[in-house]
Amino acid sequence: MKILITGARGQVGTELVNEAINRCHQVHAYGSNELDISNKEQVNKTVQQVKPDVIINAAAYTAVDKAETESELAYAVNSQGSENLAIACKSQNIPLLHISTDYVYDGEKQTPYIEVDQPNPTGVYGASKLEGDQKIEQIWHKYIILRVSWVFGEYGNNFVKTMLRLAEQRDELSIVDDQFGAPTSATAISKSLLDIIDSPQFNQQDCPWGIYNLQSDPGVSWYEFAREIFQQAKKMSLINKDMKLNPIPSSEFPTPVKRPANSKLDGAKLKQCFDILPVDWKRDLTKVLSS
Ligand SMILES: NC(=O)c1ccc[n+]([C@@H]2O[C@H](COP(=O)([O-])OP(=O)(O)OC[C@H]3O[C@@H](n4cnc5c(N)ncnc54)[C@H](OP(=O)(O)O)[C@@H]3O)[C@@H](O)[C@H]2O)c1
C-alpha cells in the first residue's frame, strides 16, 4: 500500500516509517520541514501529488506544559492540522489514521478508560488534541483514531531517556507515585496502526472505523515505571549502581498542567474489532534499552 506518513521524524513517526518499510509498504515520509500539516494548501498539494492509499498522522504539537503559553500553535497543529488532513483524505476518498492521547481525559475515573467515556482535558494540549479528534470525526467517516498513553522509544525525548540521563548525574530521585497509567512503546503503536492497515477488513465495506484505545500492561505509577527502568538498566549493565527512589505525591512535583491521576486505557474494542491484543511494555522496554 502507498502510505503517506506525517510527523515522520518524531518519536512515533520514525518507528512507523521503519515498520511500514519492513512490511514492504511504499512509504512517503514527511517531517515537519517538508510538510506542515497546519498549512492547508501544502497538505492538499502534497496529497494530490502523492495520491496515497492511506495517510497516517504522527505529527502533533506535544509540549504539554509549553502549550499553555503557545496555545495558538498547539491548536494550529493539533486541531487545524487534523482538520486539513481529514479534508484532504475526504477529497481523495482515502482513510486517515490518527494518534490521540490519554490527555483528552481528566483522569478522575477509577477504572481504565473506554472509547465512549466523556473527555474532559485539563490543559491546552489535551483540549487541542480533542478538538483535532472531533474535527476528524465530523469531516470524514473513514478514520481510525488510536488513543495511546505514556509513549517511550528509541527516538526522541521520553521518560526512559530522562531517567537514564538523571542516573548519570544523581544517585537519588523523587518520582510521582499517585498518577497511574501504562507506558506504551512507539514500536507497539506503530505495529498496531500497521496491523489495522494490514487487516482484511481495512477500508472494506464493513471496516469498523472509529476511536480505539491501545491498552498496555501492566498499569503502573511513574515511580513504578522508573523502578522497572533502573532494574532492567542495572541488569543490562547500562548503569552500575542502585538508584535510590523516593515515591512522592503530585503535590510535591507541581507542573503548569495537572496530569491525569488515571491514564489507563482499556483496549477491549481494539481486540474485538481488529484482534490486536494489549501490549507488554516491560518486554518493549528491554528492547529499547538494548538498542
Ligand atoms: N509522547 C507521549 O507521551 C504521547 C502520549 C500520548 C499520545 N501521544 C501522541 O502520539 C503522537 C506522536 O507523538 P510523539 O511522541 O511521536 O511526539 P513527537 O516526538 O513530538 O513527534 C511529533 C512530530 O510532529 C512534528 N510536527 C510538529 N508540528 C508539525 C506540523 N505543523 N506539521 C508537521 N509535523 C509537525 C514534530 O516535528 P518537529 O520536531 O520538527 O516540530 C515531531 O517530529 C502525537 O499525536 C501525540 O499527541 C504522545
mmCIF file of C-alpha atoms and ligand atoms in Angstrom:
data_model
loop_
_atom_site.group_PDB
_atom_site.id
_atom_site.type_symbol
_atom_site.label_atom_id
_atom_site.label_comp_id
_atom_site.label_asym_id
_atom_site.label_seq_id
_atom_site.Cartn_x
_atom_site.Cartn_y
_atom_site.Cartn_z
ATOM 1 C CA MET A 1 0.000 0.000 0.000
ATOM 2 C CA LYS A 2 1.145 3.560 -0.633
ATOM 3 C CA ILE A 3 1.274 5.215 2.812
ATOM 4 C CA LEU A 4 1.844 8.930 3.456
ATOM 5 C CA ILE A 5 3.249 9.489 6.965
ATOM 6 C CA THR A 6 3.301 12.949 8.562
ATOM 7 C CA GLY A 7 5.476 13.850 11.555
ATOM 8 C CA ALA A 8 7.866 11.211 10.242
ATOM 9 C CA ARG A 9 10.877 12.391 12.295
ATOM 10 C CA GLY A 10 9.090 12.227 15.654
ATOM 11 C CA GLN A 11 9.257 9.534 18.313
ATOM 12 C CA VAL A 12 6.394 7.502 16.830
ATOM 13 C CA GLY A 13 6.773 8.728 13.235
ATOM 14 C CA THR A 14 10.321 7.352 12.947
ATOM 15 C CA GLU A 15 9.200 3.894 14.136
ATOM 16 C CA LEU A 16 6.174 3.996 11.855
ATOM 17 C CA VAL A 17 8.329 4.631 8.805
ATOM 18 C CA ASN A 18 10.675 1.748 9.749
ATOM 19 C CA GLU A 19 7.806 -0.654 10.411
ATOM 20 C CA ALA A 20 5.941 0.262 7.220
ATOM 21 C CA ILE A 21 9.095 -0.219 5.122
ATOM 22 C CA ASN A 22 9.748 -3.575 6.856
ATOM 23 C CA ARG A 23 6.268 -4.654 5.816
ATOM 24 C CA CYS A 24 7.049 -3.702 2.199
ATOM 25 C CA HIS A 25 4.630 -0.787 2.018
ATOM 26 C CA GLN A 26 5.515 2.098 -0.275
ATOM 27 C CA VAL A 27 6.263 4.883 2.195
ATOM 28 C CA HIS A 28 6.155 8.633 1.586
ATOM 29 C CA ALA A 29 7.519 10.127 4.809
ATOM 30 C CA TYR A 30 7.325 13.839 5.639
ATOM 31 C CA GLY A 31 8.975 15.624 8.538
ATOM 32 C CA SER A 32 7.627 18.981 9.709
ATOM 33 C CA ASN A 33 10.047 20.825 7.380
ATOM 34 C CA GLU A 34 8.719 19.067 4.289
ATOM 35 C CA LEU A 35 5.032 19.061 5.205
ATOM 36 C CA ASP A 36 3.483 21.432 7.734
ATOM 37 C CA ILE A 37 0.080 19.906 8.476
ATOM 38 C CA SER A 38 -1.269 23.252 9.687
ATOM 39 C CA ASN A 39 -0.820 24.584 6.131
ATOM 40 C CA LYS A 40 -3.959 23.582 4.244
ATOM 41 C CA GLU A 41 -2.578 24.356 0.772
ATOM 42 C CA GLN A 42 0.590 22.366 1.411
ATOM 43 C CA VAL A 43 -1.415 19.411 2.693
ATOM 44 C CA ASN A 44 -3.760 19.416 -0.331
ATOM 45 C CA LYS A 45 -0.916 19.833 -2.819
ATOM 46 C CA THR A 46 1.148 17.009 -1.295
ATOM 47 C CA VAL A 47 -1.797 14.615 -1.061
ATOM 48 C CA GLN A 48 -2.829 15.347 -4.648
ATOM 49 C CA GLN A 49 0.738 14.771 -5.874
ATOM 50 C CA VAL A 50 1.459 11.588 -3.899
ATOM 51 C CA LYS A 51 -2.011 10.050 -4.248
ATOM 52 C CA PRO A 52 -1.547 7.763 -1.222
ATOM 53 C CA ASP A 53 -3.867 4.860 -0.368
ATOM 54 C CA VAL A 54 -3.872 5.946 3.269
ATOM 55 C CA ILE A 55 -2.455 8.712 5.489
ATOM 56 C CA ILE A 56 -1.052 8.143 8.978
ATOM 57 C CA ASN A 57 -0.762 11.317 11.008
ATOM 58 C CA ALA A 58 2.055 11.091 13.554
ATOM 59 C CA ALA A 59 2.537 14.872 13.588
ATOM 60 C CA ALA A 60 1.485 16.817 16.651
ATOM 61 C CA TYR A 61 2.393 19.657 18.951
ATOM 62 C CA THR A 62 3.368 17.617 22.021
ATOM 63 C CA ALA A 63 4.864 20.086 24.544
ATOM 64 C CA VAL A 64 2.229 19.641 27.263
ATOM 65 C CA ASP A 65 3.253 22.474 29.611
ATOM 66 C CA LYS A 66 4.526 24.879 26.932
ATOM 67 C CA ALA A 67 1.152 24.593 25.174
ATOM 68 C CA GLU A 68 -0.345 26.750 27.941
ATOM 69 C CA THR A 69 1.608 29.734 26.610
ATOM 70 C CA GLU A 70 1.665 28.627 22.955
ATOM 71 C CA SER A 71 -1.976 27.697 22.608
ATOM 72 C CA GLU A 72 -2.300 29.199 19.122
ATOM 73 C CA LEU A 73 0.451 26.951 17.803
ATOM 74 C CA ALA A 74 -0.889 23.902 19.669
ATOM 75 C CA TYR A 75 -4.353 24.390 18.127
ATOM 76 C CA ALA A 76 -2.884 25.153 14.673
ATOM 77 C CA VAL A 77 -1.088 21.794 14.601
ATOM 78 C CA ASN A 78 -3.365 19.551 16.661
ATOM 79 C CA SER A 79 -6.762 20.871 15.599
ATOM 80 C CA GLN A 80 -6.328 22.714 12.274
ATOM 81 C CA GLY A 81 -3.704 20.197 11.128
ATOM 82 C CA SER A 82 -6.050 17.276 11.792
ATOM 83 C CA GLU A 83 -8.859 19.118 10.023
ATOM 84 C CA ASN A 84 -6.650 19.749 6.963
ATOM 85 C CA LEU A 85 -5.712 16.074 6.757
ATOM 86 C CA ALA A 86 -9.328 14.920 7.158
ATOM 87 C CA ILE A 87 -10.460 17.250 4.352
ATOM 88 C CA ALA A 88 -7.644 16.051 2.081
ATOM 89 C CA CYS A 89 -8.482 12.400 2.830
ATOM 90 C CA LYS A 90 -12.146 13.008 2.093
ATOM 91 C CA SER A 91 -11.338 14.659 -1.242
ATOM 92 C CA GLN A 92 -9.265 11.609 -2.257
ATOM 93 C CA ASN A 93 -11.622 9.054 -0.640
ATOM 94 C CA ILE A 94 -8.786 7.562 1.428
ATOM 95 C CA PRO A 95 -8.624 6.620 5.134
ATOM 96 C CA LEU A 96 -6.915 8.711 7.817
ATOM 97 C CA LEU A 97 -5.188 7.020 10.742
ATOM 98 C CA HIS A 98 -4.505 9.417 13.583
ATOM 99 C CA ILE A 99 -2.891 9.196 17.034
ATOM 100 C CA SER A 100 -4.600 10.661 20.076
ATOM 101 C CA THR A 101 -3.863 10.747 23.764
ATOM 102 C CA ASP A 102 -4.959 9.883 27.310
ATOM 103 C CA TYR A 103 -4.708 13.653 27.996
ATOM 104 C CA VAL A 104 -8.180 14.126 26.476
ATOM 105 C CA TYR A 105 -9.434 12.678 29.812
ATOM 106 C CA ASP A 106 -9.274 14.306 33.224
ATOM 107 C CA GLY A 107 -8.126 11.103 34.946
ATOM 108 C CA GLU A 108 -10.882 11.170 37.558
ATOM 109 C CA LYS A 109 -12.302 7.778 36.516
ATOM 110 C CA GLN A 110 -11.355 4.926 38.840
ATOM 111 C CA THR A 111 -11.174 2.223 36.131
ATOM 112 C CA PRO A 112 -9.474 2.146 32.689
ATOM 113 C CA TYR A 113 -10.948 4.490 30.089
ATOM 114 C CA ILE A 114 -13.110 3.116 27.285
ATOM 115 C CA GLU A 115 -13.749 4.882 23.989
ATOM 116 C CA VAL A 116 -17.207 6.224 24.924
ATOM 117 C CA ASP A 117 -16.058 7.844 28.169
ATOM 118 C CA GLN A 118 -16.586 11.591 28.267
ATOM 119 C CA PRO A 119 -13.357 13.505 27.522
ATOM 120 C CA ASN A 120 -12.527 16.437 29.784
ATOM 121 C CA PRO A 121 -8.994 17.694 29.143
ATOM 122 C CA THR A 122 -7.205 19.593 31.909
ATOM 123 C CA GLY A 123 -4.943 21.702 29.686
ATOM 124 C CA VAL A 124 -4.422 23.251 26.259
ATOM 125 C CA TYR A 125 -2.524 20.273 24.819
ATOM 126 C CA GLY A 126 -5.321 17.818 25.692
ATOM 127 C CA ALA A 127 -8.007 20.271 24.547
ATOM 128 C CA SER A 128 -6.280 20.887 21.208
ATOM 129 C CA LYS A 129 -5.845 17.136 20.647
ATOM 130 C CA LEU A 130 -9.505 16.541 21.495
ATOM 131 C CA GLU A 131 -10.603 19.258 19.072
ATOM 132 C CA GLY A 132 -8.497 17.556 16.382
ATOM 133 C CA ASP A 133 -10.163 14.198 17.085
ATOM 134 C CA GLN A 134 -13.598 15.823 16.906
ATOM 135 C CA LYS A 135 -12.814 17.612 13.637
ATOM 136 C CA ILE A 136 -11.788 14.316 12.055
ATOM 137 C CA GLU A 137 -14.985 12.619 13.293
ATOM 138 C CA GLN A 138 -17.128 15.444 11.880
ATOM 139 C CA ILE A 139 -15.405 15.694 8.495
ATOM 140 C CA TRP A 140 -14.683 12.191 7.255
ATOM 141 C CA HIS A 141 -16.030 8.813 8.318
ATOM 142 C CA LYS A 142 -13.050 6.763 7.084
ATOM 143 C CA TYR A 143 -10.847 7.297 10.119
ATOM 144 C CA ILE A 144 -9.136 5.364 12.877
ATOM 145 C CA ILE A 145 -8.123 7.377 15.929
ATOM 146 C CA LEU A 146 -5.788 5.424 18.199
ATOM 147 C CA ARG A 147 -5.538 6.784 21.750
ATOM 148 C CA VAL A 148 -2.246 5.955 23.453
ATOM 149 C CA SER A 149 -0.506 6.880 26.716
ATOM 150 C CA TRP A 150 2.970 7.490 28.167
ATOM 151 C CA VAL A 151 4.940 6.939 24.953
ATOM 152 C CA PHE A 152 8.584 5.827 25.087
ATOM 153 C CA GLY A 153 11.013 4.555 22.489
ATOM 154 C CA GLU A 154 14.417 4.664 20.918
ATOM 155 C CA TYR A 155 13.918 8.032 19.206
ATOM 156 C CA GLY A 156 13.058 11.471 20.570
ATOM 157 C CA ASN A 157 12.640 12.550 24.164
ATOM 158 C CA ASN A 158 10.798 10.429 26.696
ATOM 159 C CA PHE A 159 10.707 9.357 30.346
ATOM 160 C CA VAL A 160 13.079 6.403 29.844
ATOM 161 C CA LYS A 161 15.776 8.624 28.371
ATOM 162 C CA THR A 162 15.253 11.231 31.090
ATOM 163 C CA MET A 163 15.700 8.593 33.810
ATOM 164 C CA LEU A 164 18.903 7.257 32.229
ATOM 165 C CA ARG A 165 20.263 10.782 31.867
ATOM 166 C CA LEU A 166 19.444 11.603 35.505
ATOM 167 C CA ALA A 167 21.135 8.395 36.635
ATOM 168 C CA GLU A 168 24.409 9.773 35.254
ATOM 169 C CA GLN A 169 24.063 12.863 37.452
ATOM 170 C CA ARG A 170 22.428 11.619 40.656
ATOM 171 C CA ASP A 171 22.085 8.627 42.985
ATOM 172 C CA GLU A 172 18.658 9.538 44.347
ATOM 173 C CA LEU A 173 15.422 10.643 42.663
ATOM 174 C CA SER A 174 11.915 11.537 43.822
ATOM 175 C CA ILE A 175 9.226 10.259 41.457
ATOM 176 C CA VAL A 176 5.461 10.797 41.428
ATOM 177 C CA ASP A 177 3.584 7.776 42.771
ATOM 178 C CA ASP A 178 -0.056 8.890 42.596
ATOM 179 C CA GLN A 179 -0.524 9.090 38.794
ATOM 180 C CA PHE A 180 -1.285 5.745 37.211
ATOM 181 C CA GLY A 181 -1.129 4.752 33.579
ATOM 182 C CA ALA A 182 0.671 2.483 31.192
ATOM 183 C CA PRO A 183 3.895 3.128 29.330
ATOM 184 C CA THR A 184 3.465 2.320 25.640
ATOM 185 C CA SER A 185 6.324 1.857 23.209
ATOM 186 C CA ALA A 186 6.437 3.748 19.928
ATOM 187 C CA THR A 187 7.069 0.356 18.314
ATOM 188 C CA ALA A 188 3.844 -1.073 19.728
ATOM 189 C CA ILE A 189 1.890 1.948 18.467
ATOM 190 C CA SER A 190 3.431 1.605 15.001
ATOM 191 C CA LYS A 191 2.781 -2.130 14.837
ATOM 192 C CA SER A 192 -0.833 -1.661 15.950
ATOM 193 C CA LEU A 193 -1.505 1.009 13.307
ATOM 194 C CA LEU A 194 0.044 -1.152 10.592
ATOM 195 C CA ASP A 195 -1.810 -4.248 11.848
ATOM 196 C CA ILE A 196 -5.017 -2.242 11.310
ATOM 197 C CA ILE A 197 -3.956 -1.280 7.774
ATOM 198 C CA ASP A 198 -2.910 -4.864 7.009
ATOM 199 C CA SER A 199 -6.117 -6.381 8.417
ATOM 200 C CA PRO A 200 -8.534 -7.974 5.912
ATOM 201 C CA GLN A 201 -11.403 -5.621 6.725
ATOM 202 C CA PHE A 202 -9.378 -2.407 6.420
ATOM 203 C CA ASN A 203 -11.083 0.047 4.048
ATOM 204 C CA GLN A 204 -13.672 -2.590 3.128
ATOM 205 C CA GLN A 205 -17.428 -2.066 3.313
ATOM 206 C CA ASP A 206 -17.516 -3.452 6.886
ATOM 207 C CA CYS A 207 -14.401 -1.627 8.169
ATOM 208 C CA PRO A 208 -15.087 -0.654 11.800
ATOM 209 C CA TRP A 209 -13.954 2.996 11.604
ATOM 210 C CA GLY A 210 -13.793 4.941 14.844
ATOM 211 C CA ILE A 211 -11.863 5.645 18.017
ATOM 212 C CA TYR A 212 -9.750 2.925 19.653
ATOM 213 C CA ASN A 213 -7.684 2.728 22.803
ATOM 214 C CA LEU A 214 -4.353 0.948 22.790
ATOM 215 C CA GLN A 215 -4.018 -0.890 26.085
ATOM 216 C CA SER A 216 -0.615 -1.536 27.574
ATOM 217 C CA ASP A 217 0.033 -3.733 30.597
ATOM 218 C CA PRO A 218 0.681 -3.741 33.458
ATOM 219 C CA GLY A 219 -0.649 -0.428 34.763
ATOM 220 C CA VAL A 220 1.871 1.380 36.982
ATOM 221 C CA SER A 221 2.681 4.723 38.575
ATOM 222 C CA TRP A 222 5.573 6.867 37.307
ATOM 223 C CA TYR A 223 7.533 5.695 40.386
ATOM 224 C CA GLU A 224 6.950 2.047 39.477
ATOM 225 C CA PHE A 225 7.880 2.756 35.840
ATOM 226 C CA ALA A 226 11.144 4.380 36.979
ATOM 227 C CA ARG A 227 11.893 1.414 39.269
ATOM 228 C CA GLU A 228 11.483 -1.004 36.352
ATOM 229 C CA ILE A 229 13.704 1.148 34.097
ATOM 230 C CA PHE A 230 16.531 1.148 36.656
ATOM 231 C CA GLN A 231 16.142 -2.559 37.458
ATOM 232 C CA GLN A 232 16.383 -3.501 33.788
ATOM 233 C CA ALA A 233 19.177 -0.990 33.115
ATOM 234 C CA LYS A 234 21.247 -2.393 36.013
ATOM 235 C CA LYS A 235 20.689 -5.963 34.834
ATOM 236 C CA MET A 236 21.894 -4.972 31.374
ATOM 237 C CA SER A 237 24.893 -3.107 32.882
ATOM 238 C CA LEU A 238 23.731 0.210 31.439
ATOM 239 C CA ILE A 239 24.102 1.616 34.951
ATOM 240 C CA ASN A 240 26.328 0.228 37.666
ATOM 241 C CA LYS A 241 24.542 1.433 40.799
ATOM 242 C CA ASP A 242 21.254 1.023 42.653
ATOM 243 C CA MET A 243 19.273 4.239 42.282
ATOM 244 C CA LYS A 244 17.523 5.352 45.470
ATOM 245 C CA LEU A 245 13.933 6.189 44.505
ATOM 246 C CA ASN A 246 11.526 8.113 46.719
ATOM 247 C CA PRO A 247 7.803 7.907 45.925
ATOM 248 C CA ILE A 248 6.194 11.362 46.173
ATOM 249 C CA PRO A 249 2.670 12.765 45.631
ATOM 250 C CA SER A 250 1.952 15.014 42.603
ATOM 251 C CA SER A 251 1.618 17.944 45.026
ATOM 252 C CA GLU A 252 5.391 17.750 45.582
ATOM 253 C CA PHE A 253 6.100 17.929 41.826
ATOM 254 C CA PRO A 254 3.910 20.791 40.571
ATOM 255 C CA THR A 255 3.580 21.267 36.795
ATOM 256 C CA PRO A 256 1.759 24.021 34.837
ATOM 257 C CA VAL A 257 -0.764 21.424 33.626
ATOM 258 C CA LYS A 258 -2.373 18.981 36.022
ATOM 259 C CA ARG A 259 -1.674 15.412 34.838
ATOM 260 C CA PRO A 260 -4.487 12.819 34.879
ATOM 261 C CA ALA A 261 -4.360 10.671 38.031
ATOM 262 C CA ASN A 262 -5.601 7.750 35.947
ATOM 263 C CA SER A 263 -4.380 7.371 32.355
ATOM 264 C CA LYS A 264 -5.107 3.674 31.982
ATOM 265 C CA LEU A 265 -6.772 2.752 28.680
ATOM 266 C CA ASP A 266 -8.971 -0.288 28.059
ATOM 267 C CA GLY A 267 -8.203 -1.992 24.755
ATOM 268 C CA ALA A 268 -11.134 -4.452 24.555
ATOM 269 C CA LYS A 269 -12.632 -2.753 21.472
ATOM 270 C CA LEU A 270 -9.328 -2.985 19.571
ATOM 271 C CA LYS A 271 -9.130 -6.692 20.407
ATOM 272 C CA GLN A 272 -12.728 -7.280 19.386
ATOM 273 C CA CYS A 273 -12.631 -5.364 16.074
ATOM 274 C CA PHE A 274 -9.035 -5.888 14.879
ATOM 275 C CA ASP A 275 -7.789 -8.753 17.064
ATOM 276 C CA ILE A 276 -4.999 -6.539 18.421
ATOM 277 C CA LEU A 277 -4.001 -7.573 21.941
ATOM 278 C CA PRO A 278 -2.824 -5.331 24.790
ATOM 279 C CA VAL A 279 0.901 -4.724 24.583
ATOM 280 C CA ASP A 280 3.562 -5.770 27.099
ATOM 281 C CA TRP A 281 5.565 -2.623 27.836
ATOM 282 C CA LYS A 282 8.190 -4.344 30.034
ATOM 283 C CA ARG A 283 9.233 -6.520 27.099
ATOM 284 C CA ASP A 284 9.343 -3.442 24.838
ATOM 285 C CA LEU A 285 11.399 -1.586 27.460
ATOM 286 C CA THR A 286 14.010 -4.360 27.328
ATOM 287 C CA LYS A 287 14.198 -3.937 23.539
ATOM 288 C CA VAL A 288 14.539 -0.149 23.776
ATOM 289 C CA LEU A 289 17.248 -0.418 26.442
ATOM 290 C CA SER A 290 19.196 -2.928 24.373
ATOM 291 C CA SER A 291 19.027 -0.853 21.155
HETATM 292 N N1 LIG B 1 4.738 11.416 23.769
HETATM 293 C C1 LIG B 1 3.754 10.921 24.522
HETATM 294 O O1 LIG B 1 3.940 10.555 25.685
HETATM 295 C C2 LIG B 1 2.373 10.781 23.941
HETATM 296 C C3 LIG B 1 1.345 10.283 24.756
HETATM 297 C C4 LIG B 1 0.073 10.123 24.210
HETATM 298 C C5 LIG B 1 -0.145 10.434 22.888
HETATM 299 N N2 LIG B 1 0.849 10.939 22.115
HETATM 300 C C6 LIG B 1 0.564 11.265 20.726
HETATM 301 O O2 LIG B 1 1.368 10.432 19.900
HETATM 302 C C7 LIG B 1 1.621 11.104 18.664
HETATM 303 C C8 LIG B 1 3.104 11.046 18.356
HETATM 304 O O3 LIG B 1 3.772 11.742 19.383
HETATM 305 P P1 LIG B 1 5.348 11.631 19.589
HETATM 306 O O4 LIG B 1 5.584 11.183 20.963
HETATM 307 O O5 LIG B 1 5.964 10.899 18.453
HETATM 308 O O6 LIG B 1 5.708 13.179 19.508
HETATM 309 P P2 LIG B 1 6.991 13.907 18.916
HETATM 310 O O7 LIG B 1 8.208 13.063 19.102
HETATM 311 O O8 LIG B 1 6.948 15.278 19.488
HETATM 312 O O9 LIG B 1 6.688 13.947 17.370
HETATM 313 C C9 LIG B 1 5.758 14.814 16.800
HETATM 314 C C10 LIG B 1 6.275 15.226 15.458
HETATM 315 O O10 LIG B 1 5.341 16.121 14.871
HETATM 316 C C11 LIG B 1 6.077 17.099 14.169
HETATM 317 N N3 LIG B 1 5.313 18.326 13.976
HETATM 318 C C12 LIG B 1 5.082 19.323 14.864
HETATM 319 N N4 LIG B 1 4.362 20.297 14.270
HETATM 320 C C13 LIG B 1 4.145 19.898 12.990
HETATM 321 C C14 LIG B 1 3.474 20.467 11.884
HETATM 322 N N5 LIG B 1 2.879 21.669 11.966
HETATM 323 N N6 LIG B 1 3.434 19.778 10.725
HETATM 324 C C15 LIG B 1 4.047 18.572 10.621
HETATM 325 N N7 LIG B 1 4.707 17.985 11.630
HETATM 326 C C16 LIG B 1 4.747 18.656 12.798
HETATM 327 C C17 LIG B 1 7.301 17.346 15.015
HETATM 328 O O11 LIG B 1 8.326 17.866 14.206
HETATM 329 P P3 LIG B 1 9.348 18.955 14.813
HETATM 330 O O12 LIG B 1 10.071 18.232 15.899
HETATM 331 O O13 LIG B 1 10.187 19.319 13.644
HETATM 332 O O14 LIG B 1 8.492 20.081 15.331
HETATM 333 C C18 LIG B 1 7.636 15.940 15.514
HETATM 334 O O15 LIG B 1 8.553 15.303 14.673
HETATM 335 C C19 LIG B 1 1.035 12.505 18.810
HETATM 336 O O16 LIG B 1 -0.222 12.540 18.210
HETATM 337 C C20 LIG B 1 0.891 12.675 20.313
HETATM 338 O O17 LIG B 1 -0.121 13.582 20.636
HETATM 339 C C21 LIG B 1 2.120 11.101 22.606
#
